[in-house]
Coordinates of C-alpha atoms in Angstrom, one line a residue:
E1 CA 145.2 109.7 48.1
E2 CA 146.3 106.6 50.0
V3 CA 148.7 108.7 52.0
E4 CA 146.0 111.1 53.0
F5 CA 143.8 108.2 54.0
W6 CA 146.5 106.7 56.3
R7 CA 147.2 110.2 57.7
E8 CA 143.5 110.4 58.5
V9 CA 143.4 107.0 60.1
V10 CA 146.7 107.1 62.0
G11 CA 146.8 110.8 62.7
P12 CA 149.8 113.0 62.9
N13 CA 153.1 111.7 64.1
M14 CA 153.5 113.5 67.5
R15 CA 157.2 112.8 67.7
R16 CA 157.8 115.0 64.7
L17 CA 155.8 117.9 66.0
P18 CA 157.4 120.7 68.0
S19 CA 157.0 119.9 71.6
Q20 CA 158.3 120.7 75.1
L21 CA 159.0 118.2 77.9
V22 CA 157.4 119.2 81.2
A23 CA 157.3 117.8 84.7
L24 CA 153.9 116.6 85.9
M25 CA 152.7 118.0 89.3
P26 CA 150.0 116.6 91.7
D27 CA 146.9 118.7 92.2
S28 CA 144.9 119.0 95.5
R29 CA 143.5 115.5 94.9
K30 CA 147.0 114.1 94.4
R31 CA 146.4 113.5 90.7
L32 CA 149.0 114.5 88.1
T33 CA 147.0 117.1 86.3
K34 CA 149.3 120.1 86.6
Y35 CA 152.6 120.6 84.8
R36 CA 155.6 122.9 84.9
A37 CA 158.6 123.5 82.6
F38 CA 161.8 121.9 83.7
R39 CA 164.3 124.1 85.4
P40 CA 167.8 124.6 83.9
G41 CA 170.0 121.7 85.0
E42 CA 167.1 119.7 86.5
K43 CA 167.2 115.9 85.9
V44 CA 164.3 114.3 84.0
T45 CA 162.0 112.5 86.4
K46 CA 159.6 109.6 85.8
M47 CA 156.6 111.9 85.8
V48 CA 157.0 113.8 82.6
A49 CA 154.8 114.6 79.6
R50 CA 155.4 116.0 76.2
I51 CA 153.3 119.1 75.3
V52 CA 152.8 119.9 71.7
R53 CA 153.1 123.6 70.8
L54 CA 149.9 124.1 68.8
R55 CA 150.6 127.7 67.9
V56 CA 153.6 126.6 65.9
L57 CA 151.8 123.9 63.9
R58 CA 150.3 124.4 60.5
K59 CA 146.6 124.8 60.3
H60 CA 145.8 121.4 58.7
I61 CA 147.8 119.6 61.4
T62 CA 146.1 121.6 64.1
A63 CA 142.8 120.7 62.6
A64 CA 143.7 117.0 62.5
I65 CA 144.7 117.0 66.1
V66 CA 141.6 118.9 67.2
K67 CA 139.5 116.4 65.2
R68 CA 141.1 113.5 67.1
I69 CA 141.0 115.2 70.5
A70 CA 137.5 116.7 70.3
P71 CA 135.6 113.4 70.8
L72 CA 137.9 112.5 73.7
Q73 CA 137.3 115.9 75.3
A74 CA 133.6 115.6 74.8
F75 CA 133.6 112.1 76.3
V76 CA 135.6 113.4 79.4
R77 CA 133.2 116.4 79.8
H78 CA 130.2 114.0 79.5
R79 CA 131.8 111.6 82.0
R80 CA 132.4 114.4 84.5
R81 CA 128.9 115.8 84.1
M82 CA 127.4 112.3 84.6
K83 CA 129.5 111.8 87.8
K84 CA 128.2 115.2 89.1
L85 CA 124.7 114.2 88.2
V86 CA 125.1 110.9 90.1
V87 CA 126.4 112.6 93.2
L88 CA 123.6 115.2 93.0
Q89 CA 120.9 112.4 92.5
A90 CA 122.4 110.5 95.5
A91 CA 122.2 113.6 97.6
V92 CA 118.6 114.4 96.6
R93 CA 117.5 110.8 97.0
G94 CA 119.2 110.6 100.4
W95 CA 117.4 113.8 101.5
L96 CA 114.1 112.5 100.3
A97 CA 114.6 109.2 102.1
R98 CA 115.5 111.0 105.3
R99 CA 112.5 113.3 105.0
K100 CA 110.2 110.3 104.5
L101 CA 111.8 108.4 107.4
R102 CA 111.4 111.5 109.6
A103 CA 107.7 111.8 108.7
K104 CA 107.2 108.1 109.4
S105 CA 109.1 108.4 112.7
Q106 CA 107.0 111.4 113.7
S107 CA 103.8 109.6 112.8
A108 CA 104.9 106.6 114.9
I109 CA 105.7 108.9 117.8
R110 CA 102.2 110.5 117.6
V111 CA 100.6 107.0 117.5
Q112 CA 102.7 105.9 120.5
A113 CA 101.8 109.0 122.4
L114 CA 98.1 108.5 121.7
A115 CA 98.3 104.9 122.8
R116 CA 100.2 105.8 125.9
G117 CA 97.6 108.4 126.7
V118 CA 94.7 105.9 126.3
L119 CA 96.5 103.3 128.4
A120 CA 97.3 105.9 131.1
R121 CA 93.6 107.1 131.2
R122 CA 92.4 103.5 131.5
R123 CA 94.9 102.9 134.3
V124 CA 93.7 106.0 136.1
Q125 CA 90.0 105.0 135.5
R126 CA 90.6 101.6 137.0
R127 CA 92.4 103.0 140.0
V128 CA 89.5 105.5 140.5
E129 CA 87.0 102.7 140.3
A130 CA 89.0 100.6 142.8
L131 CA 89.1 103.6 145.1
V132 CA 85.4 104.1 144.8
K133 CA 84.8 100.4 145.6
L134 CA 87.2 100.7 148.6
Q135 CA 85.5 103.7 149.9
A136 CA 82.1 102.0 149.5
H137 CA 83.3 99.0 151.4
F138 CA 84.8 101.2 154.1
R139 CA 81.7 103.3 154.4
G140 CA 79.5 100.2 154.5
S141 CA 81.7 98.7 157.1
V142 CA 81.7 101.9 159.2
T143 CA 77.9 102.2 158.8
R144 CA 77.3 98.5 159.7
H145 CA 79.6 98.9 162.7
Y146 CA 77.8 102.1 163.8
L147 CA 74.4 100.4 163.4
K148 CA 75.5 97.4 165.3
E149 CA 76.8 99.6 168.2
H150 CA 73.7 101.8 168.0
K151 CA 71.4 98.7 168.1
A152 CA 73.4 97.4 171.0
E153 CA 73.1 100.7 172.8
E154 CA 69.4 100.9 172.1
A155 CA 68.9 97.4 173.3
A156 CA 70.9 98.2 176.5
K157 CA 68.8 101.4 177.1
A158 CA 65.6 99.4 176.4
A159 CA 66.7 96.8 178.9
K160 CA 67.5 99.3 181.6
E161 CA 64.5 101.5 181.2
P162 CA 61.1 100.3 182.1
K163 CA 58.7 100.1 179.2
E164 CA 56.3 103.0 178.9
E165 CA 52.7 102.4 178.2
G166 CA 51.4 103.1 174.8
E167 CA 54.5 102.1 172.9
E168 CA 53.3 98.6 172.7
G169 CA 49.9 99.6 171.4
L170 CA 51.3 101.8 168.5
P171 CA 51.0 100.5 164.9
P172 CA 54.3 99.3 163.4
E173 CA 54.8 102.5 161.3
S174 CA 54.6 104.7 164.4
A175 CA 57.0 102.4 166.2
A176 CA 59.6 102.9 163.4
E177 CA 59.2 106.7 163.7
A178 CA 59.7 106.6 167.4
V179 CA 63.0 104.6 167.0
Q180 CA 64.3 107.1 164.5
S181 CA 63.7 110.2 166.7

C-alpha cells in the first residue's frame, strides 16, 4: 500500500521505461519542437530528448503517465488559447479605437470646414461692403465734381447772357424748374 502511494506521488521511473533518444529540430519559429531519430553513426548532440514508447508500456503505467501529463497538456492548451484571445482582443480593441479616432477626425474636419466657410463668407461680405462704400464715395465724388462744374458753367452762361425779363418775377418753385430744364 505504501509502495502504491509513493508510485502515485512520484510517478513512474522514466529511465526504466523503453525509450528512444532523438535529436531535437527547430521549427519555423526557431523553437525546438520537432524531433527526428538519430542516423546510424551520428554523434549525440546537445539538443536531444528521450521519447518513451507508450505502445510498449503496460496499461497501468500508461494510465499513470497520462494522469500526470493530462493536467500539463490542459494547462498548455489553456495558455495557448488565452494568448490567442489576448491577440484577438488587442486586434479588436485597436480596430475599435481606430474607428473611433477616424469618426472624431471626420467630425473635426466637418467642424473646421464649416468654420472656414463662415469665416470666408464674412470676409467676402466685408469686402463687398467695403466695395459698396468705395463705389458710393466715388459716385458721390463724381456727382459733386459734376455739379460743381455744372454750376460753374451755369454761372458762366448766366454771366455772359443778358438776363431775360420775367425770370426774376417767377416764384421760387418755377425758378427751380427752369434751372432743371
